[in-house]
mmCIF file of C-alpha atoms in Angstrom:
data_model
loop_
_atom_site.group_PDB
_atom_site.id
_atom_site.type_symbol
_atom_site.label_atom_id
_atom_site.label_comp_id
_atom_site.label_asym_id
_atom_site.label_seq_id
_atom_site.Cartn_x
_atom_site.Cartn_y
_atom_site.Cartn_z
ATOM 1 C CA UNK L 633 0.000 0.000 0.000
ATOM 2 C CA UNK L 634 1.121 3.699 -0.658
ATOM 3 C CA UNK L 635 0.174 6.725 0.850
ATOM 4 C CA UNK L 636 0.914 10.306 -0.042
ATOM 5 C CA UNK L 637 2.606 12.439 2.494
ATOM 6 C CA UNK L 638 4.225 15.731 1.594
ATOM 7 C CA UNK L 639 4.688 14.952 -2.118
ATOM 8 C CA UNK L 640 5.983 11.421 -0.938
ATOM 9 C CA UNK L 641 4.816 8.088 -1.939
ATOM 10 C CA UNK L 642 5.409 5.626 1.403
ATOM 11 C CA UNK L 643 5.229 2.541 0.452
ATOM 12 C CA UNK L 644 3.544 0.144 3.760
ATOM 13 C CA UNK L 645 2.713 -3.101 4.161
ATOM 14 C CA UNK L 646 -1.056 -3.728 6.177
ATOM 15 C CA UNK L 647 -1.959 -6.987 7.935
ATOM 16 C CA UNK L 648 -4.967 -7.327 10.211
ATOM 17 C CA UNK L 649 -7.751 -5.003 11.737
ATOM 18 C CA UNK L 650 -8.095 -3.454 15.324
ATOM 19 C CA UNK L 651 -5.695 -1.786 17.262
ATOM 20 C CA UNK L 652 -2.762 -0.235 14.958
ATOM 21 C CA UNK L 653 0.623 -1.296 15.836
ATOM 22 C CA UNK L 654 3.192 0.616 13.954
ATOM 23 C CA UNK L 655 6.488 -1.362 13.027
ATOM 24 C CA UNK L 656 9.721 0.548 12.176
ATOM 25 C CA UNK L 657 12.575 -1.303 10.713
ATOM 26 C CA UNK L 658 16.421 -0.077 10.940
ATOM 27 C CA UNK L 659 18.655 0.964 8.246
ATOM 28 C CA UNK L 660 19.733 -0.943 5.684
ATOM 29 C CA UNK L 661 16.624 -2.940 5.392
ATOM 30 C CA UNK L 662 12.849 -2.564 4.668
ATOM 31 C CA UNK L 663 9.396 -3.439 6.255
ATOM 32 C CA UNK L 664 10.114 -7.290 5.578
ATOM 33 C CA UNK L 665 13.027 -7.670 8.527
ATOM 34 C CA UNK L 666 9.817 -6.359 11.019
ATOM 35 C CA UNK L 667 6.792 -8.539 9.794
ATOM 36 C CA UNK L 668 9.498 -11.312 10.156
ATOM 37 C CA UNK L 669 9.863 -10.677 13.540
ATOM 38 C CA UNK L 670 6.622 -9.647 14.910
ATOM 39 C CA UNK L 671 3.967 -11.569 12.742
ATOM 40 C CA UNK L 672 4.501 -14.394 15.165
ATOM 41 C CA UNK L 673 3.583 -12.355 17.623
ATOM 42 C CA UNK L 674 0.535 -11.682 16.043
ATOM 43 C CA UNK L 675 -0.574 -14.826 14.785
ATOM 44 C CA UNK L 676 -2.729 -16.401 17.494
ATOM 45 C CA UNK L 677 -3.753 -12.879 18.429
ATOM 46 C CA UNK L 678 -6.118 -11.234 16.326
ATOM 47 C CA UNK L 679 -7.381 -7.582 17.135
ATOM 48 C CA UNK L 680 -4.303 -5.799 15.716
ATOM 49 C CA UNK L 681 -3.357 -3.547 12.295
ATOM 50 C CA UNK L 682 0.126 -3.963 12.003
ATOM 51 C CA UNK L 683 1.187 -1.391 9.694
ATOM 52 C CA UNK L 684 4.755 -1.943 8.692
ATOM 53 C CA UNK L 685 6.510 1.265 6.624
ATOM 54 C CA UNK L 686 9.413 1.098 4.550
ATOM 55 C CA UNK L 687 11.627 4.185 5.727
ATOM 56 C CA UNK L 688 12.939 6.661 2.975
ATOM 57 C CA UNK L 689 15.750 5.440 0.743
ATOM 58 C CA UNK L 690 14.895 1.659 1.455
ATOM 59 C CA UNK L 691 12.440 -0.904 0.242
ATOM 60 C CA UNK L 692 9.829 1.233 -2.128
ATOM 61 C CA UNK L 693 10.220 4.629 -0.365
ATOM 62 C CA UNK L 694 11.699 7.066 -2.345
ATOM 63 C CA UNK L 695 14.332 9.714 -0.313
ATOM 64 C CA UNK L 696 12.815 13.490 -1.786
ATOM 65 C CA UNK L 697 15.657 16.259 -2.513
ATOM 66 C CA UNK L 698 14.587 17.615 0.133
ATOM 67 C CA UNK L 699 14.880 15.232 2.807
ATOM 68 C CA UNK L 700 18.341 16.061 4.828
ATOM 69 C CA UNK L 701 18.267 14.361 8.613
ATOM 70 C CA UNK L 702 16.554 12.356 11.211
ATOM 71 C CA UNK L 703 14.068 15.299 11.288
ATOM 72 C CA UNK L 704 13.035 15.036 7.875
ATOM 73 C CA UNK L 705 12.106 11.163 8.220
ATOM 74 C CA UNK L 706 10.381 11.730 11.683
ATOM 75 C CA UNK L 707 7.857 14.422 10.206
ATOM 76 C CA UNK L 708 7.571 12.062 6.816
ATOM 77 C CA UNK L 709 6.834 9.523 9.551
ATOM 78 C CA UNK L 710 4.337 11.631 11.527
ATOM 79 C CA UNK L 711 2.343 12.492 8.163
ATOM 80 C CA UNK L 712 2.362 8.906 7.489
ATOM 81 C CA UNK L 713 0.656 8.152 11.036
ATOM 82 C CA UNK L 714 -1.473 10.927 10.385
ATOM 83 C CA UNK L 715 -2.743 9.656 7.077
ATOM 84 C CA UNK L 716 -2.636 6.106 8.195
ATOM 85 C CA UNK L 717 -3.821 6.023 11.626
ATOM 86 C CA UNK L 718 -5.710 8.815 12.011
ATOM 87 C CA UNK L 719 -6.443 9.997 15.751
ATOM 88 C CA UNK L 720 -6.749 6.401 16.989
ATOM 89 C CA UNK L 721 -4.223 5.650 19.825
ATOM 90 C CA UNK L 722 -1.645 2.970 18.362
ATOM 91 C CA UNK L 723 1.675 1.312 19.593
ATOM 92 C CA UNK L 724 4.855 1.557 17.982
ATOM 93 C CA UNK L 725 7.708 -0.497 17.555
ATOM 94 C CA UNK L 726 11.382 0.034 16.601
ATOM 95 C CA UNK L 727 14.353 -1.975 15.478
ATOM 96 C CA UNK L 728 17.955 -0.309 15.700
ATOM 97 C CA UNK L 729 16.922 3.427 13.891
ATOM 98 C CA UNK L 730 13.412 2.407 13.838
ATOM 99 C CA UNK L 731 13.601 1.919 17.538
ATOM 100 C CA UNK L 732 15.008 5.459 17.381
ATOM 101 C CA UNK L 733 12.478 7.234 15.794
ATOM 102 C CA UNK L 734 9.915 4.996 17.851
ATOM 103 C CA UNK L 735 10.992 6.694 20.649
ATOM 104 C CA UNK L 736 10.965 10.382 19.032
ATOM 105 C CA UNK L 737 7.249 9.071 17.939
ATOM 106 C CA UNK L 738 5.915 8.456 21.870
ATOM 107 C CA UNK L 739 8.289 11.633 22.832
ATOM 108 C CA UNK L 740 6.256 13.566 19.976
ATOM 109 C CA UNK L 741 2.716 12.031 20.371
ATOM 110 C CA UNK L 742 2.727 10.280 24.399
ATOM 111 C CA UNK L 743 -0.970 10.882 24.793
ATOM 112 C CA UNK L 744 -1.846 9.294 21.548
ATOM 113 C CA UNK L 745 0.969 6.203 21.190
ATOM 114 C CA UNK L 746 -0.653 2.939 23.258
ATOM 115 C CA UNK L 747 2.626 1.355 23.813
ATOM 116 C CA UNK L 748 6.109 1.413 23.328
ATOM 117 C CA UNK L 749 8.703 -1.784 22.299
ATOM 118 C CA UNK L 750 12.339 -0.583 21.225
ATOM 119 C CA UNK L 751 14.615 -3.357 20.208
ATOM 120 C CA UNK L 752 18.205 -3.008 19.983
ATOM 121 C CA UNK L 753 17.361 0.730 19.761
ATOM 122 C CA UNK L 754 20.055 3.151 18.512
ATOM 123 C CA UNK L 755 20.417 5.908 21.117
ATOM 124 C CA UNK L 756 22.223 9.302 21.387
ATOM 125 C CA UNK L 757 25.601 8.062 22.765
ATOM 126 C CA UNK L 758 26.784 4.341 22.535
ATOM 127 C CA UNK L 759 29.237 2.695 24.748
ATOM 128 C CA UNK L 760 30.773 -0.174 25.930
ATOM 129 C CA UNK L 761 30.397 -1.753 22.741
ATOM 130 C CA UNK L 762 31.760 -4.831 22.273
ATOM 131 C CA UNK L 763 34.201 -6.588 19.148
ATOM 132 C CA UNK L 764 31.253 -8.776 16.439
ATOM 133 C CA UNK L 765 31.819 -12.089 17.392
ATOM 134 C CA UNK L 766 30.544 -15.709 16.579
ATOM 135 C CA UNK L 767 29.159 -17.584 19.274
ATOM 136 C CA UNK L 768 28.519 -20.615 16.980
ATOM 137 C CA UNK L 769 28.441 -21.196 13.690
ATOM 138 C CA UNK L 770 27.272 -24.357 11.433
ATOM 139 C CA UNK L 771 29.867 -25.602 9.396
ATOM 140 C CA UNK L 772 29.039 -24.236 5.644
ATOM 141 C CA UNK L 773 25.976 -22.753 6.761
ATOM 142 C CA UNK L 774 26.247 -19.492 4.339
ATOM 143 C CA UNK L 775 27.467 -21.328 1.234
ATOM 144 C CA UNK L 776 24.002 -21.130 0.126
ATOM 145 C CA UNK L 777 24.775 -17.231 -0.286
ATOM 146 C CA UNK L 778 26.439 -15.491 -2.662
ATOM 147 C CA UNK L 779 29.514 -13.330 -1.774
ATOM 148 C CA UNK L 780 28.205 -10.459 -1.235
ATOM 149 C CA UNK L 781 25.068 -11.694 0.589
ATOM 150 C CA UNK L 782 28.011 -14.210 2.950
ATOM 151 C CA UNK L 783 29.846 -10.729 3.806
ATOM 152 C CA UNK L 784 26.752 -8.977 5.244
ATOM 153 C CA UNK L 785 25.248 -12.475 7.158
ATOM 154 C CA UNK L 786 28.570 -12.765 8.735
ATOM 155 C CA UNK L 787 28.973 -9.688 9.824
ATOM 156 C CA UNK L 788 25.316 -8.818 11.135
ATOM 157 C CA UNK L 789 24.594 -12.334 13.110
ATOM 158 C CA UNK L 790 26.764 -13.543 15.861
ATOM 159 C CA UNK L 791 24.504 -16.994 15.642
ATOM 160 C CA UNK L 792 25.139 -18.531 12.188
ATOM 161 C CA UNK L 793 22.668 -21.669 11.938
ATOM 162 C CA UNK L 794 20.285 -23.200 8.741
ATOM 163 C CA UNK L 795 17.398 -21.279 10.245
ATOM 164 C CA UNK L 796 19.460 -18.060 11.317
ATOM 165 C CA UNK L 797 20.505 -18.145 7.600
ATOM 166 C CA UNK L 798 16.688 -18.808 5.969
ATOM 167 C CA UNK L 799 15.720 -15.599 7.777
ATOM 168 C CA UNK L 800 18.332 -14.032 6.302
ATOM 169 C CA UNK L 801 17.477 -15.059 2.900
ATOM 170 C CA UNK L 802 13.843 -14.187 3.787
ATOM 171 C CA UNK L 803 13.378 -10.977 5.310
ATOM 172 C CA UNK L 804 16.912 -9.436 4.786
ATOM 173 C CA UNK L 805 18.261 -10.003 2.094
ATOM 174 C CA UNK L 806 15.726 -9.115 -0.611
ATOM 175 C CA UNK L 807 16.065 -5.315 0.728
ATOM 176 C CA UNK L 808 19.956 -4.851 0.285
ATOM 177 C CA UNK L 809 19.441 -4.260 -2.974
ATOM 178 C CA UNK L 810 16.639 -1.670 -2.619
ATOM 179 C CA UNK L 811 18.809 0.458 -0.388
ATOM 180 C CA UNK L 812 19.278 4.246 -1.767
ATOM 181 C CA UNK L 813 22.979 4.523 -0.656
ATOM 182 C CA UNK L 814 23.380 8.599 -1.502
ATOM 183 C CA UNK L 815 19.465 9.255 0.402
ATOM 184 C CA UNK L 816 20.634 7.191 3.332
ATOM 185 C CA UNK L 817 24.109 9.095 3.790
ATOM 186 C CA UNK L 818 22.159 12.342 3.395
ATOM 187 C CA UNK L 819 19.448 11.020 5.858
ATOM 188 C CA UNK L 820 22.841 10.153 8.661
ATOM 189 C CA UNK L 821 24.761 13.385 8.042
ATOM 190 C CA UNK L 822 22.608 14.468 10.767
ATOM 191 C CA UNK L 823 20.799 11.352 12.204
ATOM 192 C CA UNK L 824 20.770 13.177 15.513
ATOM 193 C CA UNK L 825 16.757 14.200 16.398
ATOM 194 C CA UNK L 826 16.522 17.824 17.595
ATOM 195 C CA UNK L 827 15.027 17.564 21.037
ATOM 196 C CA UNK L 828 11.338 16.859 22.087
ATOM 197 C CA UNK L 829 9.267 20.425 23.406
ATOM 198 C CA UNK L 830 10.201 21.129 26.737
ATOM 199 C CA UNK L 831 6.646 21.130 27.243
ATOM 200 C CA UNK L 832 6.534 17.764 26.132
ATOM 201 C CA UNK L 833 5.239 15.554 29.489
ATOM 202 C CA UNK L 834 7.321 12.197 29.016
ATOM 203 C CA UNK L 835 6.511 9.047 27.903
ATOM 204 C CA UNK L 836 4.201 6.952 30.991
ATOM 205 C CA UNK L 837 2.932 4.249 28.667
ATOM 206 C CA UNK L 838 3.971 0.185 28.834
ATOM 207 C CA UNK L 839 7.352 0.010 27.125
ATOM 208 C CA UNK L 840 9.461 -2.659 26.455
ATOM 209 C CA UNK L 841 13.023 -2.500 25.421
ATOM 210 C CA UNK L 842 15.402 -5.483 24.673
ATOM 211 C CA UNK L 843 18.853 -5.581 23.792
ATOM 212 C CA UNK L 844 21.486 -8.149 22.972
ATOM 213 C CA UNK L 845 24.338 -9.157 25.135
ATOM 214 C CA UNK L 846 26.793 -9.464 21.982
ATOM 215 C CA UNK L 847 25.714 -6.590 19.981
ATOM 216 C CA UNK L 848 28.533 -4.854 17.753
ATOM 217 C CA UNK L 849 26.491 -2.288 16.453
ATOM 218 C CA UNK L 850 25.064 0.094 19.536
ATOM 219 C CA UNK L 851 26.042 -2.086 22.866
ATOM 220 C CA UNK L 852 23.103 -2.920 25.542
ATOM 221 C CA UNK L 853 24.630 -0.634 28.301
ATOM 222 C CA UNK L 854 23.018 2.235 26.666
ATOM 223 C CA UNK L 855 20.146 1.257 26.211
ATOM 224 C CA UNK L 856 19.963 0.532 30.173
ATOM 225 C CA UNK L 857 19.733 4.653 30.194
ATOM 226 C CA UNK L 858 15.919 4.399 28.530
ATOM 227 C CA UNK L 859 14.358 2.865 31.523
ATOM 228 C CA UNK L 860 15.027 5.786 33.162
ATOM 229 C CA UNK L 861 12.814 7.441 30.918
ATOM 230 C CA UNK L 862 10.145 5.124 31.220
ATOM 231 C CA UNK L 863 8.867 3.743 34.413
ATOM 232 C CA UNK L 864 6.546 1.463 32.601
ATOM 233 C CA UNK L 865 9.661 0.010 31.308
ATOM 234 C CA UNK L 866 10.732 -4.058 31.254
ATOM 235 C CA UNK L 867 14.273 -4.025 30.073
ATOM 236 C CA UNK L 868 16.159 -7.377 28.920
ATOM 237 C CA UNK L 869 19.134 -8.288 27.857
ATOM 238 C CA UNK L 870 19.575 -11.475 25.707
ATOM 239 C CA UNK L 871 22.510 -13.507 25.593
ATOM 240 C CA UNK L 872 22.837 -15.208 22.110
ATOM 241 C CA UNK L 873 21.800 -12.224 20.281
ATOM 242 C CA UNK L 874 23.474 -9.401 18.497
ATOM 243 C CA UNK L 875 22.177 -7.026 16.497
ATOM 244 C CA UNK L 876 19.748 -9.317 14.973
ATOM 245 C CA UNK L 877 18.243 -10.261 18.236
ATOM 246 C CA UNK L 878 14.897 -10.712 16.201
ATOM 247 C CA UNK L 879 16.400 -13.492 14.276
ATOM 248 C CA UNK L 880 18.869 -15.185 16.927
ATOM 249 C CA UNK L 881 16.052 -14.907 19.423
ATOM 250 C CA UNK L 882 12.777 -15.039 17.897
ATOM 251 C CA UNK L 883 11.257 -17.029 20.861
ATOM 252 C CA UNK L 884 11.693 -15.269 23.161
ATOM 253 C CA UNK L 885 10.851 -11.686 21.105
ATOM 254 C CA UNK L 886 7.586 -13.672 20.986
ATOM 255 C CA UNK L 887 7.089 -14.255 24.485
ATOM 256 C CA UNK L 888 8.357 -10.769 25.541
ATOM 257 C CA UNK L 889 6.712 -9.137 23.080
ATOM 258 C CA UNK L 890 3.120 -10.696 23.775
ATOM 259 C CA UNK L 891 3.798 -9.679 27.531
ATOM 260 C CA UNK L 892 3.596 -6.332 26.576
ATOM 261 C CA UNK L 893 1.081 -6.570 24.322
ATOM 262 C CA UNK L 894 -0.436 -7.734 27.373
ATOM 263 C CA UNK L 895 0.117 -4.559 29.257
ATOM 264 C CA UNK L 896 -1.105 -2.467 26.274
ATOM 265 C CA UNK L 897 -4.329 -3.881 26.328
ATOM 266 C CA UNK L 898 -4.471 -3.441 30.146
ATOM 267 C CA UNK L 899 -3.448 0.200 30.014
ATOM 268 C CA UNK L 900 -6.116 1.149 27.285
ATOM 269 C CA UNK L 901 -8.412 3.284 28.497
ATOM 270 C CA UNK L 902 -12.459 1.927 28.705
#
C-alpha cells in the first residue's frame, strides 16, 4: 500500500484489523526484517493492524531532494501516522533506527501512542560496545549465499545456523538491494533528532526495550539509560543475540513481546 505524504509516496505493508501497531525497521533494510519478527507475535492474536513502513531510501520509499536528517524522516513519519492512523491511539515499535524514531514518535505524540517496544534501539551516545563475534556457527551454513550476501550475514549475526541463515534469505536479504545509498548518507549526516518540546510531558505508557548481550552495532549498556525514561519500562538483555536479536532470538521476542502486548491492552483506556 502507498500513501501520499508531503509529495511522498510511502510505500507500507497492512496486515490485520483493530488496534494499529506501527512497526519501524532499521537501516539498511525494509518493512520485511519487522513482519518477520513480529507476525509471530501476532498470529494467534487477532485484534491488531500492524502497519509496517518502509523508511525513505529503502524498500519502495523514495528519499525526496529535500529530505536532509533524522528530522526530515520523523515528520515524513508523523504524516504517514497521520494519514494512516488517524487519531486512533496505536503502539509503535522500533528496530535499531526504527527503535530510534519509535521513541521520538511516543516523545512527539505520548498521549496518543498505546505502547512502546524498542529493540536493539540506537540511542544518542553508545558505549561499551563490544568486538562482532561468533558464538557458533554451522559448518558451511552461508554457502548457500552469494559473496556479497556471505559478507553482510557474517557480519550482522553472531549466531550462524540453517534457520538463522533462511531468515536471512527471507526478510533481509531481498532489501539490500533496494537500499538508496546517496538518500541514506544524506538522511545520517545528521541522524541526531533535535530535542522533544520542553513542554513535552514524558513518555508513561507500557514500554518494552530489549537488547542483545553481543551486539557490535550500539552495545546494551546504553540502552539501560531508557528505563530511566520510562517507568513502565521491562528491560532485557539477551545472551545469544546481536544485532539481529529478532532473528537469533525469535522465541523469546515472541514471548516478551506478547507480555507487553499484554500490558497495552491493560493500560487502554475503557
Amino acid at each position: 500500500m502507498e500513501a501520499e505524504v508531503g509529495g511522498v509516496r510511502v510505500h507500507y505493508a497492512e496486515l490485520g484489523s483493530g488496534l494499529p501497531v506501527v512497526a519501524l525497521h532499521g537501516a539498511g533494510v525494509d518493512h520485511r526484517e519487522m513482519a518477520g519478527a513480529l507476525e509471530p507475535v501476532f498470529r494467534d492474536r487477532p485484534g491488531y493492524r500492524r502497519v509496517y513502513p518502509d523508511l525513505p531510501g529503502m524498500g519502495r520509499t523514495p528519499v525526496p531532494d529535500w529530505l536532509r536528517g533524522s528530522d526530515d524522516v520523523l515528520d515524513l513519519l508523523l504524516g504517514l501516522i497521520d494519514a494512516v492512523v488517524g487519531d486512533e491511539r496505536f503502539a509503535v515499535v522500533g528496530h535499531s533506527f526504527g527503535g530510534y524514531l519509535a521513541a521520538a514518535v511516543a516523545d512527539r505524540r505520548p498521549a496518543q501512542v498505546a505502547g512502546l517496544a524498542l529493540i536493539c534501539p540506537l540511542g544518542e551516545e553508545t558505549r561499551d560496545v563490544p568486538p562482532h563475534a561468533v558464538l557458533h556457527a554451522s559448518a558451511g551454513v552461508a554457502d548457500v549465499l552469494d559473496p556479497a550476501e556471505q559478507a553482510q550475514f557474517r557480519d550482522y549475526f553472531v549466531v550462524q545456523t540453517p534457520t538463522t541463515v533462511e531468515r536471512f534469505r527471507e526478510y533481509v536479504a531481498p532489501a539490500l538491494p533496494l537500499v538508496d545509498r546517496d538518500g541514506l548518507g544524506r538522511v545520517f549526516e545528521r541522524w541526531r533528532l533535535s530535542d522533544a518540546p520542553a513542554d513535552t510531558p514524558p513518555y508513561t505508557g507500557p514500554a518494552l526495550i530489549l537488547a542483545g548481550r553481543q551486539d557490535a552495532t550500539v552495545g546494551y549498556a546504553g540502552a539501560w539509560e531508557l528505563v530511566k525514561r520510562y517507568p513502565r519500562a521491562t528491560y532485557a538483555v539477551l545472551d545469544r543475540a546481536g544485532h539481529a536479536l529478532p532473528h537469533e532470538q525469535s522465541g523469546l521476542v515472541t514471548a516478551l513481546m506478547t507480555e507487553w502486548l499484554d500490558r497495552v491492552h491493560e493500560h487502554r483506556p475503557a
